[in-house]
């Protein structure tokens, strides 16, 4: 004996149809959670971005200080350079062309014993001359609200022989 279709109970769950209002509430709650997630992560991403820019600028200034030290060493090693002031001027002009203000730059010209030299004509030919360039990073920063590199200084020393 076969049962009619009305008598068969297969226990198949029937998907409930949601009302439009229920679907809208669920979509708006998803939008709200996306806004909250964005509001929580955006400040962190911005700080990471600015930190990356700040470190990149520090490395760029470090490279410029190294180049300026070499330029100063070349100038100090030449016979036509008479005073340490001429070396300091060359170094500061180079760094100013790189966008670093002159007031944050310290240039020291010394002999191999570490004694500061002002008159380069007294240095015999073949003697070592040290040019030390130091730049305060705080004077040339773009992003000033990040405290990590505020007191850092870029320093480079070049040693060359006097001609």
XYZ file of N, CA and C in Angstrom:
489
model
N 0.822 -1.161 0.000
C 0.000 0.000 0.000
C 0.884 1.249 0.000
N 0.675 2.156 -0.883
C 1.452 3.376 -1.043
C 0.699 4.521 -0.393
N 1.481 5.257 0.374
C 0.882 6.403 1.047
C 0.811 7.559 0.078
N -0.121 8.369 0.264
C -0.256 9.549 -0.589
C 0.793 10.586 -0.185
N 0.988 11.540 -1.042
C 2.000 12.565 -0.795
C 1.709 13.342 0.470
N 0.485 13.491 0.812
C 0.144 14.256 1.995
C 0.548 13.520 3.265
N 0.654 12.263 3.212
C 0.944 11.500 4.398
C 2.458 11.321 4.638
N 3.300 11.589 3.645
C 4.743 11.401 3.781
C 5.326 12.600 4.517
N 6.054 12.309 5.568
C 6.729 13.346 6.340
C 8.235 13.077 6.246
N 8.944 13.858 5.489
C 10.364 13.620 5.263
C 11.251 14.388 6.252
N 10.697 15.210 7.062
C 11.428 16.029 8.039
C 12.530 16.873 7.390
N 12.249 17.422 6.267
C 13.190 18.308 5.581
C 12.933 19.721 6.085
N 13.982 20.384 6.634
C 13.760 21.743 7.122
C 13.540 22.699 5.959
N 12.654 23.534 6.135
C 12.322 24.518 5.118
C 12.981 25.830 5.519
N 13.706 26.439 4.563
C 14.359 27.711 4.846
C 13.311 28.768 5.087
N 13.554 29.476 6.165
C 12.600 30.534 6.478
C 12.917 31.743 5.635
N 11.930 32.347 5.121
C 12.127 33.563 4.361
C 12.244 34.718 5.342
N 13.268 35.514 5.125
C 13.461 36.662 5.996
C 12.713 37.845 5.420
N 12.294 38.641 6.289
C 11.628 39.851 5.838
C 12.689 40.837 5.357
N 12.271 41.806 4.597
C 13.207 42.821 4.102
C 13.840 43.579 5.256
N 13.086 43.848 6.258
C 13.593 44.583 7.410
C 14.709 43.810 8.112
N 14.549 42.511 8.244
C 15.576 41.696 8.901
C 16.855 41.678 8.079
N 16.736 41.610 6.749
C 17.918 41.639 5.892
C 18.621 42.988 5.976
N 17.877 44.063 6.013
C 18.472 45.395 6.119
C 19.201 45.560 7.446
N 18.632 45.064 8.523
C 19.281 45.177 9.826
C 20.618 44.436 9.842
N 20.664 43.270 9.226
C 21.895 42.504 9.203
C 22.961 43.207 8.347
N 22.567 43.773 7.200
C 23.511 44.472 6.339
C 24.034 45.730 7.028
N 23.169 46.458 7.700
C 23.623 47.674 8.360
C 24.529 47.348 9.540
N 24.314 46.232 10.209
C 25.219 45.856 11.305
C 26.586 45.462 10.749
N 26.635 44.890 9.556
C 27.918 44.570 8.932
C 28.646 45.851 8.550
N 27.932 46.828 8.030
C 28.549 48.098 7.684
C 29.088 48.779 8.938
N 28.350 48.712 9.995
C 28.780 49.321 11.245
C 30.043 48.680 11.791
N 30.162 47.379 11.674
C 31.370 46.708 12.166
C 32.571 47.055 11.285
N 32.372 47.257 10.003
C 33.470 47.656 9.120
C 33.967 49.056 9.486
N 33.055 49.940 9.823
C 33.441 51.297 10.223
C 34.247 51.250 11.522
N 33.809 50.448 12.456
C 34.515 50.332 13.736
C 35.901 49.728 13.531
N 36.016 48.693 12.699
C 37.320 48.098 12.425
C 38.260 49.110 11.769
N 37.735 49.879 10.849
C 38.544 50.903 10.181
C 38.986 51.969 11.181
N 38.078 52.385 12.062
C 38.418 53.400 13.049
C 39.469 52.900 14.035
N 39.501 51.603 14.272
C 40.485 51.065 15.207
C 41.846 50.845 14.546
N 41.885 50.480 13.290
C 43.159 50.163 12.630
C 43.788 51.354 11.918
N 42.996 52.329 11.502
C 43.541 53.464 10.750
C 44.596 54.240 11.538
N 44.383 54.578 12.813
C 45.448 55.302 13.533
C 46.751 54.513 13.619
N 46.660 53.214 13.822
C 47.862 52.392 13.883
C 48.594 52.401 12.542
N 47.856 52.275 11.458
C 48.475 52.292 10.131
C 49.097 53.647 9.823
N 48.463 54.715 10.274
C 49.007 56.058 10.043
C 50.300 56.243 10.827
N 50.347 55.789 12.074
C 51.576 55.889 12.867
C 52.691 55.063 12.231
N 52.373 53.881 11.736
C 53.380 53.060 11.056
C 53.875 53.756 9.793
N 52.984 54.374 9.048
C 53.374 55.105 7.832
C 54.304 56.260 8.163
N 53.923 57.088 9.148
C 54.762 58.222 9.513
C 56.090 57.767 10.114
N 56.081 56.673 10.862
C 57.329 56.130 11.391
C 58.257 55.671 10.290
N 57.703 55.062 9.265
C 58.502 54.628 8.123
C 59.097 55.827 7.389
N 58.312 56.870 7.224
C 58.815 58.094 6.577
C 59.929 58.706 7.416
N 59.749 58.740 8.736
C 60.739 59.333 9.637
C 62.056 58.560 9.597
N 61.995 57.246 9.642
C 63.215 56.428 9.580
C 63.875 56.581 8.209
N 63.089 56.638 7.155
C 63.647 56.841 5.818
C 64.366 58.172 5.699
N 63.797 59.203 6.302
C 64.454 60.506 6.281
C 65.751 60.476 7.089
N 65.739 59.763 8.216
C 66.947 59.628 9.036
C 68.066 58.958 8.233
N 67.743 57.912 7.501
C 68.734 57.213 6.684
C 69.232 58.119 5.557
N 68.336 58.894 4.965
C 68.720 59.819 3.904
C 69.690 60.880 4.434
N 69.391 61.431 5.603
C 70.282 62.436 6.191
C 71.617 61.798 6.571
N 71.590 60.572 7.052
C 72.818 59.865 7.383
C 73.707 59.700 6.149
N 73.106 59.388 5.022
C 73.854 59.263 3.770
C 74.440 60.612 3.357
N 73.660 61.675 3.510
C 74.151 63.016 3.168
C 75.306 63.432 4.067
N 75.239 63.102 5.357
C 76.323 63.430 6.289
C 77.588 62.662 5.912
N 77.446 61.421 5.525
C 78.595 60.629 5.097
C 79.247 61.233 3.853
N 78.412 61.636 2.897
C 78.939 62.286 1.687
C 79.617 63.608 2.019
N 79.025 64.386 2.921
C 79.602 65.676 3.302
C 80.946 65.486 3.992
N 81.058 64.440 4.791
C 82.331 64.147 5.452
C 83.414 63.823 4.426
N 83.060 63.068 3.397
C 84.024 62.762 2.339
C 84.422 64.013 1.565
N 83.446 64.877 1.296
C 83.756 66.134 0.595
C 84.695 66.987 1.436
N 84.423 67.046 2.744
C 85.306 67.790 3.640
C 86.696 67.180 3.709
N 86.774 65.852 3.721
C 88.076 65.182 3.728
C 88.871 65.466 2.470
N 88.195 65.455 1.322
C 88.882 65.785 0.064
C 89.384 67.218 0.077
N 88.537 68.124 0.574
C 88.932 69.540 0.621
C 90.112 69.744 1.572
N 90.091 69.066 2.718
C 91.165 69.232 3.697
C 92.477 68.609 3.212
N 92.408 67.597 2.387
C 93.631 66.934 1.933
C 94.334 67.706 0.813
N 93.653 68.611 0.177
C 94.262 69.358 -0.942
C 95.175 70.462 -0.431
N 96.246 70.729 -1.170
C 97.213 71.755 -0.772
C 96.640 73.170 -0.892
N 95.676 73.379 -1.786
C 95.155 74.730 -1.960
C 94.164 75.136 -0.861
N 93.777 74.211 0.009
C 92.909 74.539 1.140
C 93.803 74.937 2.297
N 93.600 76.172 2.802
C 94.510 76.727 3.791
C 93.956 76.642 5.206
N 92.640 76.837 5.373
C 92.081 76.888 6.727
C 90.980 75.844 6.915
N 90.706 75.539 8.172
C 89.617 74.625 8.507
C 88.265 75.284 8.218
N 88.218 76.595 8.241
C 86.971 77.312 7.930
C 86.547 77.051 6.497
N 87.504 76.937 5.580
C 87.173 76.635 4.179
C 86.561 75.237 4.065
N 87.080 74.303 4.858
C 86.527 72.943 4.868
C 85.107 72.970 5.438
N 84.925 73.683 6.536
C 83.600 73.789 7.158
C 82.591 74.415 6.201
N 83.012 75.424 5.465
C 82.120 76.075 4.503
C 81.700 75.114 3.405
N 82.655 74.329 2.878
C 82.305 73.353 1.829
C 81.305 72.323 2.339
N 81.542 71.825 3.542
C 80.661 70.806 4.118
C 79.268 71.381 4.353
N 79.200 72.553 4.944
C 77.896 73.169 5.250
C 77.145 73.551 3.980
N 77.862 73.984 2.957
C 77.206 74.301 1.675
C 76.611 73.046 1.042
N 77.366 71.947 1.102
C 76.849 70.687 0.556
C 75.593 70.244 1.301
N 75.643 70.271 2.614
C 74.485 69.836 3.406
C 73.297 70.777 3.222
N 73.566 72.069 3.059
C 72.472 73.013 2.811
C 71.814 72.718 1.467
N 72.612 72.315 0.483
C 72.051 71.932 -0.817
C 71.206 70.662 -0.697
N 71.502 69.835 0.313
C 70.711 68.618 0.565
C 69.460 68.901 1.394
N 69.285 70.144 1.830
C 68.098 70.498 2.602
C 68.299 70.462 4.105
N 69.537 70.401 4.555
C 69.831 70.376 5.987
C 70.285 71.772 6.403
N 69.627 72.380 7.392
C 70.009 73.742 7.788
C 71.413 73.796 8.378
N 72.096 74.926 8.142
C 73.487 75.080 8.566
C 73.645 75.123 10.084
N 72.637 75.567 10.795
C 72.791 75.756 12.231
C 72.892 74.448 13.009
N 72.436 73.339 12.461
C 72.511 72.054 13.159
C 73.731 71.234 12.787
N 74.687 71.839 12.044
C 75.855 71.102 11.530
C 77.096 71.486 12.330
N 77.849 70.475 12.752
C 79.127 70.698 13.423
C 80.221 70.001 12.621
N 81.260 70.759 12.244
C 82.375 70.216 11.460
C 83.654 70.425 12.256
N 84.403 69.341 12.460
C 85.667 69.412 13.195
C 86.770 68.845 12.314
N 87.837 69.619 12.157
C 89.013 69.174 11.399
C 90.123 68.936 12.414
N 90.682 67.719 12.402
C 91.719 67.388 13.386
C 92.816 66.561 12.732
N 93.931 66.453 13.447
C 95.026 65.618 12.953
C 94.844 64.195 13.474
N 95.814 63.320 13.201
C 95.674 61.911 13.594
C 95.688 61.728 15.105
N 96.243 62.693 15.849
C 96.262 62.618 17.313
C 94.948 63.110 17.926
N 94.066 63.662 17.092
C 92.781 64.151 17.586
C 92.773 65.617 17.965
N 93.874 66.323 17.702
C 93.945 67.758 18.023
C 93.301 68.565 16.903
N 92.451 69.508 17.284
C 91.759 70.339 16.299
C 92.758 71.231 15.570
N 92.587 71.322 14.270
C 93.474 72.118 13.414
C 92.671 73.268 12.832
N 93.242 74.473 12.887
C 92.589 75.604 12.234
C 93.369 76.052 11.002
N 94.697 75.909 11.026
C 95.540 76.286 9.903
C 96.095 75.010 9.278
N 95.642 74.691 8.079
C 96.044 73.437 7.431
C 97.433 73.497 6.808
N 98.011 74.687 6.687
C 99.355 74.783 6.112
C 100.411 74.222 7.057
N 100.076 74.080 8.341
C 101.030 73.528 9.303
C 101.080 72.000 9.266
N 100.141 71.383 8.560
C 100.102 69.922 8.485
C 101.042 69.475 7.369
N 102.026 68.616 7.697
C 102.966 68.171 6.654
C 102.296 67.254 5.626
N 102.851 67.230 4.451
C 102.344 66.381 3.384
C 102.436 64.914 3.796
N 101.380 64.154 3.529
C 101.335 62.739 3.876
C 100.728 62.458 5.239
N 100.480 63.498 6.018
C 99.885 63.309 7.348
C 98.376 63.122 7.223
N 97.832 62.366 8.151
C 96.387 62.097 8.142
C 95.621 63.291 8.710
N 94.505 63.583 8.062
C 93.596 64.639 8.524
C 92.218 64.017 8.673
N 91.601 64.245 9.817
C 90.246 63.745 10.093
C 89.249 64.877 9.962
N 88.167 64.595 9.269
C 87.054 65.542 9.192
C 85.839 64.836 9.765
N 85.336 65.382 10.863
C 84.174 64.798 11.550
C 82.997 65.739 11.370
N 81.906 65.189 10.819
C 80.682 65.964 10.577
C 79.573 65.366 11.428
N 78.912 66.223 12.170
C 77.806 65.780 13.015
C 76.604 66.685 12.763
N 75.441 66.046 12.584
C 74.197 66.792 12.331
C 73.147 66.335 13.327
N 72.545 67.287 13.981
C 71.437 66.980 14.880
C 70.208 66.687 14.034
N 69.623 65.514 14.233
C 68.469 65.126 13.413
C 67.244 65.985 13.714
N 67.147 66.486 14.931
C 65.976 67.292 15.306
C 65.873 68.570 14.471
N 67.001 69.098 14.008
C 66.967 70.346 13.244
C 66.480 70.163 11.819
N 66.422 68.930 11.328
C 66.056 68.719 9.928
C 64.928 67.718 9.736
N 64.154 67.466 10.768
C 63.049 66.505 10.680
C 61.829 67.118 10.003
N 61.087 66.279 9.282
C 59.792 66.684 8.741
C 58.688 66.388 9.744
N 58.753 65.206 10.327
C 57.712 64.727 11.232
C 58.243 64.868 12.649
N 57.714 65.809 13.394
C 58.281 66.132 14.697
C 57.530 65.519 15.871
N 56.386 64.896 15.657
C 55.619 64.393 16.790
C 55.997 62.977 17.203
N 56.808 62.275 16.432
C 57.275 60.948 16.817
C 58.554 61.106 17.656
N 58.558 60.643 18.891
C 59.667 60.951 19.796
C 60.909 60.069 19.641
N 60.853 58.985 18.908
C 61.941 58.008 18.906
C 63.287 58.571 18.438
N 63.299 59.336 17.386
C 64.555 59.824 16.824
C 64.819 61.289 17.156
N 64.114 61.834 18.140
C 64.194 63.265 18.438
C 65.595 63.701 18.845
N 66.307 62.902 19.628
C 67.624 63.296 20.121
C 68.769 62.629 19.363
N 68.473 62.016 18.246
C 69.500 61.307 17.490
C 70.379 62.288 16.717
N 71.604 61.885 16.501
C 72.536 62.690 15.709
C 73.218 61.775 14.697
N 73.420 62.294 13.519
C 74.157 61.575 12.482
C 75.588 62.086 12.497
N 76.532 61.184 12.626
C 77.941 61.562 12.688
C 78.743 60.682 11.736
N 79.654 61.321 11.036
C 80.521 60.580 10.127
C 81.918 61.193 10.158
N 82.930 60.349 10.124
C 84.320 60.815 10.143
C 85.049 60.230 8.937
N 85.779 61.110 8.262
C 86.592 60.689 7.118
C 88.051 61.034 7.402
N 88.947 60.118 7.120
C 90.369 60.332 7.295
C 91.039 60.247 5.927
N 91.782 61.308 5.570
C 92.530 61.334 4.305
C 93.914 61.901 4.571
N 94.825 61.626 3.650
C 96.212 62.116 3.766
C 96.333 63.458 3.067
N 97.081 64.317 3.674
C 97.333 65.644 3.092
C 98.276 65.490 1.919
N 97.976 66.178 0.814
C 98.825 66.105 -0.393
C 100.127 66.809 -0.206
